[in-house]
Coordinates of C-alpha atoms and ligand atoms in Angstrom, one line a residue:
M1 CA 23.6 26.6 -34.6
S2 CA 22.1 23.8 -32.5
K3 CA 21.4 24.7 -28.9
T4 CA 23.3 22.8 -26.2
P5 CA 20.7 20.8 -24.2
A6 CA 20.3 22.1 -20.6
A7 CA 22.0 19.9 -17.9
L8 CA 19.7 17.5 -16.2
Q9 CA 18.7 18.6 -12.7
Q10 CA 17.8 15.6 -10.5
F11 CA 15.2 15.8 -7.7
D12 CA 13.6 13.4 -5.3
I13 CA 10.3 15.1 -5.7
V14 CA 9.0 17.3 -8.5
I15 CA 5.6 19.0 -8.0
I16 CA 3.7 20.3 -11.0
G17 CA 1.3 23.2 -10.0
G18 CA 1.9 25.7 -7.2
A19 CA -1.7 26.8 -6.3
M20 CA -3.4 25.8 -3.0
A21 CA -2.5 22.1 -3.1
G22 CA 0.9 22.2 -4.7
A23 CA 2.1 25.2 -2.6
S24 CA 0.9 23.6 0.6
L25 CA 2.8 20.4 -0.3
A26 CA 6.0 22.2 -1.2
L27 CA 5.9 24.2 2.1
G28 CA 5.1 21.1 4.1
L29 CA 8.0 19.2 2.6
A30 CA 10.3 22.2 3.2
K31 CA 9.2 22.0 6.9
L32 CA 10.0 18.3 6.9
N33 CA 13.5 19.1 5.6
Q34 CA 14.0 21.7 8.3
Q35 CA 13.2 19.1 10.9
R36 CA 15.6 16.5 9.3
K37 CA 18.4 19.1 9.1
L38 CA 18.2 19.6 12.8
Q39 CA 18.5 15.8 13.3
H40 CA 21.5 15.7 10.8
L41 CA 19.5 13.5 8.5
P42 CA 19.7 13.7 4.7
C43 CA 17.1 16.1 3.2
L44 CA 14.8 15.6 0.2
S45 CA 15.5 17.7 -2.9
V46 CA 12.2 19.2 -4.0
A47 CA 11.2 21.3 -7.1
L48 CA 8.0 23.1 -7.7
I49 CA 6.9 24.0 -11.3
E50 CA 4.2 26.7 -11.6
A51 CA 3.0 28.3 -14.8
H52 CA 1.9 31.7 -13.2
Q53 CA 3.3 34.2 -10.8
A54 CA 1.0 35.3 -8.0
D55 CA -0.6 38.1 -9.9
D56 CA -4.0 38.8 -11.4
S57 CA -3.5 36.2 -14.1
H58 CA -3.1 33.3 -11.6
P59 CA -5.9 30.8 -12.1
G60 CA -5.5 29.1 -8.7
F61 CA -5.4 32.4 -6.8
D62 CA -8.2 34.3 -8.4
A63 CA -11.1 36.5 -7.0
R64 CA -12.7 33.5 -5.1
S65 CA -13.0 33.3 -1.4
I66 CA -13.0 29.8 0.1
A67 CA -13.9 28.4 3.5
I68 CA -11.1 26.5 5.2
A69 CA -12.6 24.0 7.7
H70 CA -11.5 23.8 11.3
G71 CA -9.8 20.4 10.6
S72 CA -7.8 22.0 7.7
I73 CA -6.7 24.9 9.9
F74 CA -5.3 22.4 12.3
E75 CA -3.4 20.6 9.5
L76 CA -2.2 23.9 8.0
T77 CA -0.9 24.9 11.4
R78 CA 1.0 21.7 11.7
L79 CA 2.6 22.3 8.3
G80 CA 3.6 25.8 9.5
I81 CA 1.4 27.5 6.9
W82 CA -1.6 28.8 8.8
P83 CA 0.4 31.1 11.1
K84 CA 1.4 33.0 7.9
L85 CA -2.2 33.2 6.7
A86 CA -4.1 33.7 10.0
H87 CA -4.3 37.5 9.6
L88 CA -6.3 37.0 6.3
G89 CA -9.0 34.8 7.9
T90 CA -12.5 35.7 8.8
A91 CA -14.0 33.2 11.3
I92 CA -17.2 31.3 10.7
S93 CA -19.0 30.9 14.0
D94 CA -22.3 29.5 12.8
I95 CA -23.7 28.1 9.6
H96 CA -27.4 28.4 8.7
V97 CA -28.8 25.7 6.3
S98 CA -32.2 26.1 4.7
D99 CA -34.4 24.8 1.8
R100 CA -36.1 27.6 0.0
G101 CA -39.9 27.4 0.1
H102 CA -40.0 24.5 2.5
F103 CA -39.9 24.0 6.3
G104 CA -36.5 22.4 6.6
M105 CA -33.7 24.4 8.2
T106 CA -30.9 23.8 10.7
E107 CA -27.9 25.5 12.2
L108 CA -24.3 24.3 12.9
N109 CA -22.7 26.3 15.7
A110 CA -19.1 26.4 17.0
E111 CA -19.9 27.1 20.6
P112 CA -21.7 23.9 21.6
L113 CA -18.8 22.0 20.0
G114 CA -16.4 23.9 22.3
L115 CA -14.8 25.7 19.4
S116 CA -14.2 29.4 18.7
A117 CA -14.9 28.8 14.9
L118 CA -16.1 26.2 12.5
G119 CA -13.6 27.4 9.9
Q120 CA -12.1 30.5 8.3
V121 CA -12.8 32.3 5.1
V122 CA -9.9 33.5 3.0
E123 CA -9.6 35.4 -0.2
L124 CA -7.5 33.3 -2.6
A125 CA -5.8 36.2 -4.3
K126 CA -4.3 37.4 -0.9
V127 CA -3.4 33.9 0.1
G128 CA -1.5 33.5 -3.2
Q129 CA 0.7 36.5 -2.5
V130 CA 1.7 35.1 1.0
L131 CA 2.3 31.5 -0.2
F132 CA 4.3 32.7 -3.2
S133 CA 6.6 34.8 -1.0
E134 CA 6.9 31.8 1.4
L135 CA 7.9 29.5 -1.5
Q136 CA 10.5 32.0 -2.6
Q137 CA 12.2 31.8 0.8
A138 CA 11.7 28.1 1.3
D139 CA 14.4 25.4 0.8
I140 CA 13.0 24.2 -2.5
S141 CA 13.8 24.9 -6.1
L142 CA 11.0 27.1 -7.5
F143 CA 10.6 27.2 -11.3
C144 CA 8.1 30.0 -11.9
P145 CA 6.8 31.0 -14.4
A146 CA 7.5 27.7 -16.1
K147 CA 5.3 25.1 -17.6
L148 CA 5.7 21.3 -17.9
A149 CA 6.0 20.7 -21.6
S150 CA 6.7 17.0 -21.8
L151 CA 7.4 14.0 -19.6
T152 CA 8.8 10.5 -20.1
A153 CA 8.3 7.8 -17.5
K154 CA 11.2 5.4 -17.0
A155 CA 11.8 2.7 -14.4
D156 CA 13.9 4.9 -12.1
G157 CA 11.8 8.1 -12.4
H158 CA 10.2 10.7 -14.6
Y159 CA 12.2 12.8 -17.0
L160 CA 10.6 16.3 -17.6
E161 CA 11.1 19.1 -20.0
L162 CA 9.9 22.6 -19.2
D163 CA 8.9 25.2 -21.7
D164 CA 12.0 27.2 -20.8
G165 CA 14.2 24.3 -21.9
S166 CA 15.0 23.1 -18.3
Q167 CA 15.5 19.3 -18.0
L168 CA 14.5 17.7 -14.7
S169 CA 14.2 14.2 -13.3
A170 CA 12.0 13.1 -10.4
K171 CA 12.0 9.9 -8.4
L172 CA 8.4 10.9 -7.4
L173 CA 6.3 13.1 -9.6
V174 CA 3.4 14.9 -7.9
A175 CA 0.6 16.3 -10.1
A176 CA -1.0 19.3 -8.4
D177 CA -1.9 20.8 -11.7
G178 CA -5.6 21.2 -11.4
A179 CA -8.8 19.8 -13.0
N180 CA -7.3 19.7 -16.6
S181 CA -4.1 18.1 -15.3
V182 CA -1.4 18.1 -18.0
V183 CA 0.4 15.3 -16.2
R184 CA -2.8 13.2 -16.5
Q185 CA -3.1 14.0 -20.2
Q186 CA 0.6 13.2 -20.9
L187 CA 0.4 9.9 -19.1
K188 CA -2.9 9.2 -21.0
L189 CA -4.8 8.4 -17.7
A190 CA -8.6 8.5 -17.6
A191 CA -10.8 10.7 -15.4
E192 CA -14.5 10.4 -15.0
Q193 CA -16.5 13.6 -15.5
I194 CA -20.0 14.2 -14.2
D195 CA -21.7 17.3 -15.5
F196 CA -24.3 18.6 -13.1
G197 CA -25.7 21.0 -15.7
Q198 CA -24.9 23.9 -13.3
S199 CA -22.6 26.9 -13.3
A200 CA -21.6 28.9 -10.3
I201 CA -21.8 32.7 -10.4
V202 CA -19.3 34.0 -7.9
A203 CA -19.1 37.6 -6.6
N204 CA -18.6 39.6 -3.4
V205 CA -21.8 41.2 -2.2
E206 CA -22.5 43.9 0.4
T207 CA -25.5 43.7 2.8
D208 CA -27.0 46.3 5.1
K209 CA -26.6 44.1 8.2
P210 CA -23.3 42.9 9.9
H211 CA -22.8 39.2 9.2
Q212 CA -21.8 38.4 12.8
H213 CA -19.6 35.6 11.4
W214 CA -22.6 33.6 10.1
A215 CA -22.3 31.6 6.8
Y216 CA -25.4 30.5 4.9
E217 CA -26.2 27.6 2.6
R218 CA -29.7 27.9 1.0
F219 CA -30.9 25.2 -1.3
T220 CA -33.2 26.6 -4.0
E221 CA -35.1 25.0 -7.0
T222 CA -32.3 26.0 -9.3
G223 CA -29.3 25.2 -7.2
P224 CA -27.7 26.1 -3.9
I225 CA -26.7 29.6 -2.8
A226 CA -23.7 29.9 -0.4
L227 CA -22.7 33.1 1.4
L228 CA -19.5 33.3 3.4
P229 CA -18.6 36.1 5.8
M230 CA -15.7 38.3 4.8
A231 CA -13.7 41.0 6.5
N232 CA -14.9 44.6 5.8
M233 CA -12.7 46.8 3.6
A234 CA -10.7 49.2 5.6
S235 CA -12.8 52.4 5.6
S236 CA -12.9 55.7 7.5
N237 CA -16.7 55.8 7.1
P238 CA -18.4 54.9 10.4
S239 CA -21.6 53.7 8.7
S240 CA -19.5 50.8 7.1
S241 CA -19.6 49.0 10.4
N242 CA -23.3 48.4 9.9
K243 CA -22.7 46.7 6.6
A244 CA -21.1 43.4 5.8
R245 CA -19.1 41.9 2.9
L246 CA -20.0 38.4 2.0
S247 CA -18.7 36.0 -0.7
L248 CA -21.5 34.6 -2.9
V249 CA -21.5 31.3 -4.7
W250 CA -24.8 30.8 -6.6
A251 CA -25.2 27.6 -8.6
V252 CA -27.7 27.9 -11.4
S253 CA -28.1 26.5 -15.0
P254 CA -25.3 27.7 -17.4
D255 CA -27.8 29.9 -19.3
K256 CA -29.1 31.5 -16.1
A257 CA -25.5 32.1 -15.0
E258 CA -24.7 33.9 -18.2
Q259 CA -27.8 36.0 -17.8
L260 CA -27.0 36.8 -14.1
K261 CA -23.5 37.8 -15.1
N262 CA -24.7 40.3 -17.7
I263 CA -27.8 42.0 -16.1
S264 CA -27.5 45.3 -14.3
E265 CA -26.4 45.5 -10.7
N266 CA -29.9 46.5 -9.5
D267 CA -31.5 43.6 -11.4
F268 CA -28.9 41.2 -10.0
L269 CA -29.5 42.3 -6.4
Q270 CA -33.2 42.0 -6.8
Q271 CA -33.0 38.5 -8.2
L272 CA -30.6 37.5 -5.5
Q273 CA -32.8 38.9 -2.8
L274 CA -35.8 37.0 -4.2
A275 CA -33.9 33.7 -4.3
F276 CA -32.1 34.0 -1.0
G277 CA -34.6 35.9 1.1
N278 CA -33.9 38.4 3.9
R279 CA -32.0 36.4 6.5
A280 CA -28.6 38.0 5.7
G281 CA -30.1 41.5 5.4
R282 CA -30.7 43.6 2.2
F283 CA -28.3 43.1 -0.6
M284 CA -26.9 46.6 -1.4
A285 CA -24.0 46.1 -3.9
V286 CA -22.3 43.4 -5.9
G287 CA -18.7 43.3 -7.2
Q288 CA -17.3 41.7 -10.3
R289 CA -19.3 38.6 -11.3
V290 CA -17.4 35.5 -12.5
T291 CA -18.8 32.2 -13.7
Y292 CA -17.4 28.7 -13.2
P293 CA -18.8 25.5 -14.9
L294 CA -19.7 22.9 -12.2
T295 CA -18.6 19.4 -12.8
L296 CA -17.2 16.6 -10.8
T297 CA -14.0 15.2 -12.2
R298 CA -12.4 12.2 -10.5
M299 CA -9.6 9.7 -11.2
T300 CA -10.6 6.2 -10.0
Q301 CA -7.0 5.7 -8.9
P302 CA -5.0 8.9 -8.5
I303 CA -1.6 7.2 -9.0
Y304 CA 0.7 5.9 -11.7
H305 CA 4.2 4.5 -11.8
R306 CA 6.3 6.9 -9.6
C307 CA 3.5 9.5 -9.7
V308 CA 0.6 10.6 -7.4
F309 CA -2.2 13.1 -8.0
V310 CA -3.3 15.6 -5.3
G311 CA -6.0 18.2 -5.0
N312 CA -8.1 19.2 -8.0
A313 CA -5.8 17.1 -10.3
A314 CA -7.1 14.0 -8.4
Q315 CA -10.7 15.2 -8.0
T316 CA -12.5 18.4 -8.7
L317 CA -15.7 18.8 -6.6
H318 CA -18.8 20.9 -6.9
P319 CA -18.4 23.8 -4.4
I320 CA -21.8 23.1 -2.8
A321 CA -20.2 22.1 0.5
G322 CA -16.9 24.0 0.3
Q323 CA -14.9 20.8 0.4
G324 CA -12.6 21.0 -2.6
F325 CA -9.4 22.4 -1.0
N326 CA -10.3 20.7 2.3
L327 CA -10.2 17.3 0.6
G328 CA -7.1 18.3 -1.5
L329 CA -5.3 19.3 1.7
R330 CA -6.0 15.9 3.2
D331 CA -4.3 14.4 0.0
V332 CA -1.3 16.6 0.7
V333 CA -1.1 15.7 4.5
S334 CA -1.5 11.9 3.7
L335 CA 1.3 12.1 1.1
I336 CA 3.7 13.9 3.5
E337 CA 2.9 11.2 6.2
V338 CA 3.6 8.4 3.7
I339 CA 6.9 10.0 2.6
E340 CA 7.9 10.5 6.3
Q341 CA 7.3 6.8 7.0
Q342 CA 9.4 5.9 4.0
L343 CA 12.2 8.1 5.2
A344 CA 12.0 6.8 8.7
Q345 CA 12.9 3.3 7.5
H346 CA 16.3 4.7 6.5
L347 CA 17.1 6.4 9.8
H348 CA 20.3 4.5 10.5
G349 CA 22.1 4.7 7.1
D350 CA 23.2 7.5 5.0
V351 CA 21.3 6.0 2.0
K352 CA 18.3 8.3 1.3
A353 CA 15.1 6.5 0.7
D354 CA 13.6 6.2 -2.8
V355 CA 10.4 8.2 -2.2
G356 CA 9.0 7.3 -5.6
N357 CA 8.9 3.5 -5.1
S358 CA 5.8 1.5 -5.5
Q359 CA 5.4 1.1 -1.7
V360 CA 5.0 4.9 -1.3
V361 CA 2.7 5.2 -4.3
H362 CA 0.4 2.4 -3.1
Q363 CA 0.4 3.5 0.5
Y364 CA -0.7 6.9 -0.6
L365 CA -3.5 5.3 -2.7
A366 CA -4.7 3.2 0.3
S367 CA -4.6 6.2 2.7
R368 CA -6.8 8.2 0.4
Q369 CA -9.4 5.7 -0.7
Q370 CA -12.0 5.9 2.0
D371 CA -12.0 9.7 2.5
R372 CA -12.1 10.4 -1.2
T373 CA -15.0 8.0 -1.9
R374 CA -17.0 9.2 1.1
T375 CA -16.5 12.9 0.4
M376 CA -17.3 12.6 -3.4
N377 CA -20.4 10.4 -2.7
N378 CA -21.7 12.9 -0.1
I379 CA -21.3 15.8 -2.5
E380 CA -22.9 14.0 -5.4
F381 CA -25.8 13.1 -3.0
L382 CA -26.1 16.8 -1.9
V383 CA -26.1 18.2 -5.4
R384 CA -28.6 15.7 -6.8
G385 CA -30.8 15.5 -3.6
F386 CA -31.1 19.3 -3.1
S387 CA -31.5 20.4 -6.7
N388 CA -34.5 18.1 -7.1
Q389 CA -38.2 19.0 -6.7
H390 CA -39.6 15.4 -6.7
W391 CA -41.8 15.5 -3.6
P392 CA -40.5 12.4 -1.8
L393 CA -37.0 13.9 -2.0
V394 CA -38.2 17.3 -0.9
A395 CA -40.0 15.8 2.1
G396 CA -37.0 13.5 2.9
R397 CA -34.4 16.3 2.9
N398 CA -36.7 18.7 4.9
I399 CA -37.4 16.1 7.5
G400 CA -33.6 15.5 7.7
L401 CA -32.9 19.2 8.2
R402 CA -35.6 19.4 10.9
L403 CA -34.3 16.3 12.7
L404 CA -30.9 17.9 12.8
S405 CA -32.4 20.9 14.5
W406 CA -34.4 18.9 17.0
L407 CA -31.8 16.3 17.9
P408 CA -28.5 18.2 18.6
P409 CA -26.5 15.0 19.1
L410 CA -27.1 14.2 15.4
K411 CA -25.3 17.4 14.5
R412 CA -21.9 16.4 15.8
P413 CA -21.2 13.9 13.0
V414 CA -22.5 16.3 10.4
A415 CA -20.4 19.1 11.8
Q416 CA -17.3 16.8 11.9
V417 CA -17.7 16.1 8.1
A418 CA -18.3 19.8 7.4
M419 CA -15.2 20.7 9.4
G420 CA -13.0 18.2 7.6
W421 CA -11.9 16.3 10.7
R422 CA -9.8 13.3 9.9
Ligands
LIG501 C1 -16.7 28.9 -6.8 C2 -15.8 28.0 -6.0 C3 -15.9 28.0 -4.6 C4 -15.1 27.2 -3.8 N1 -15.2 27.2 -2.5 C5 -14.5 26.3 -1.7 C6 -14.6 26.4 -0.3 O1 -15.3 27.1 0.3 N2 -13.8 25.5 0.4 C7 -12.9 24.6 -0.2 O2 -12.2 23.9 0.5 N3 -12.8 24.6 -1.6 C8 -13.6 25.4 -2.3 N4 -13.4 25.4 -3.7 C9 -12.4 24.5 -4.3 C10 -11.0 25.1 -4.2 O3 -11.0 26.4 -4.7 C11 -10.1 24.2 -5.0 O4 -10.3 22.8 -4.6 C12 -8.6 24.5 -4.9 O5 -8.4 25.9 -5.0 C13 -7.8 23.7 -5.9 O6 -6.5 23.9 -5.7 P1 -5.4 23.0 -6.5 O7 -4.1 23.5 -6.2 O8 -5.7 21.6 -6.3 O9 -5.7 23.2 -8.1 P2 -5.7 24.6 -9.0 O10 -6.2 25.8 -8.2 O11 -6.5 24.2 -10.2 O12 -4.2 24.8 -9.4 C14 -3.5 24.1 -10.4 C15 -2.2 24.9 -10.6 O13 -1.4 24.2 -11.6 C16 -0.8 25.1 -12.4 N5 -0.5 24.4 -13.7 C17 -1.4 23.8 -14.5 N6 -0.8 23.2 -15.6 C18 0.5 23.4 -15.4 C19 1.7 23.1 -16.2 N7 1.6 22.4 -17.3 N8 2.9 23.5 -15.7 C20 3.0 24.2 -14.5 N9 1.9 24.6 -13.8 C21 0.7 24.2 -14.2 C22 -1.8 26.2 -12.6 O14 -1.2 27.4 -13.0 C23 -2.4 26.3 -11.2 O15 -1.6 27.2 -10.4 C24 -14.2 26.2 -4.5 C25 -14.1 26.2 -5.9 C26 -14.9 27.0 -6.6 C27 -14.8 27.0 -8.2

């Protein structure tokens, strides 16, 4: 017996992917709808399609911790999201940057900038739980777990089929489906990939010294080591207050990453101590070690007919400067602003704007051009410049780091970039 095809569900906006970028966008649009309801204006119909529920299997909300920059906290607060996450954050008050075996080092500090923190560190698994529960309560249609199976682009919108048989249409399709975007593949769009020949080994480590909210970035011959301060586990043991939990991202060659993943805990701690030094204290324990290949994937133009790309689907960065989600969030914020502008043009009629028209798509592209290019170029420069032992480069970067220490006014623009200020 042939199955009756599911009825077509029509939406203004369909978002594919509900991890950091897609969930932030969906919640931001739900907030925009709330404001429009209060003004008795027509609301947008929004659907979010996510393949995984917020459990251990979720690839976007895994064991990683990420640093959310000060500028991103400001934007997440405006979207109504940070107040729900604030209890999960550990403040970064200072960042120490050094070049192993050379004289260059500098610090970025919140206090001289008149800030209480340069950013906040959050554990993605915990963030995922909160965002998922917010999405379930928000005024959007959540399809989860469900996967985009196929899509057809037509003049008036995209027609989608999900793996559970649901049929959807979207005036605007938003791809927030990560580095290997299925939307990008289905639309046969190209993305450039740069392989830095590095993998990241990611783990939580414990030190014998409180972190005092310092984060560290240490450039070594094999790749950078980043340590982010984390909240201590709840413990009844008073000696735990003299210890610290930090999130480690250690970039090395893929072979070395495999080796570091598989050696004993003691050997790992010894090698880490040797590579990082003693500035954060003595490394006492390491949790589960996970590896990630480090590549930069970018679309030249993260748009298509009635379709835009945000977050990792548009560009996936090396985590050297902790900018991936910070840049992805700026995609999300810009898109919401462009949609708001489009809706504002229809204030005095009951005709709802077409939020997928080419004006919206091209305005989004224009709004993202400069920030994307600058951030991706900066990161490529950092990865190549600081993984190189060619002496003019070593000298140049060490003089640069020293200059930053000696001339505090130079730090402000660097700090502004690090903090993701728009
Ligand atoms: C080691 C490491 C450290 C990092 N540290 C930082 C940091 O300190 N600061 C920072 O800002 N960034 C950091 N990043 C980057 C940051 O983690 C990412 O930029 C961000 O999490 C990407 O979110 P996203 O939503 O764009 O993509 P993803 O997390 O890749 O999410 C894509 C989502 O789409 C879903 N999906 C895929 N295909 C389909 C389909 N067909 N149908 C339905 N759903 C689908 C997936 O299930 C997933 O939930 C780091 C990254 C790494 C690897």
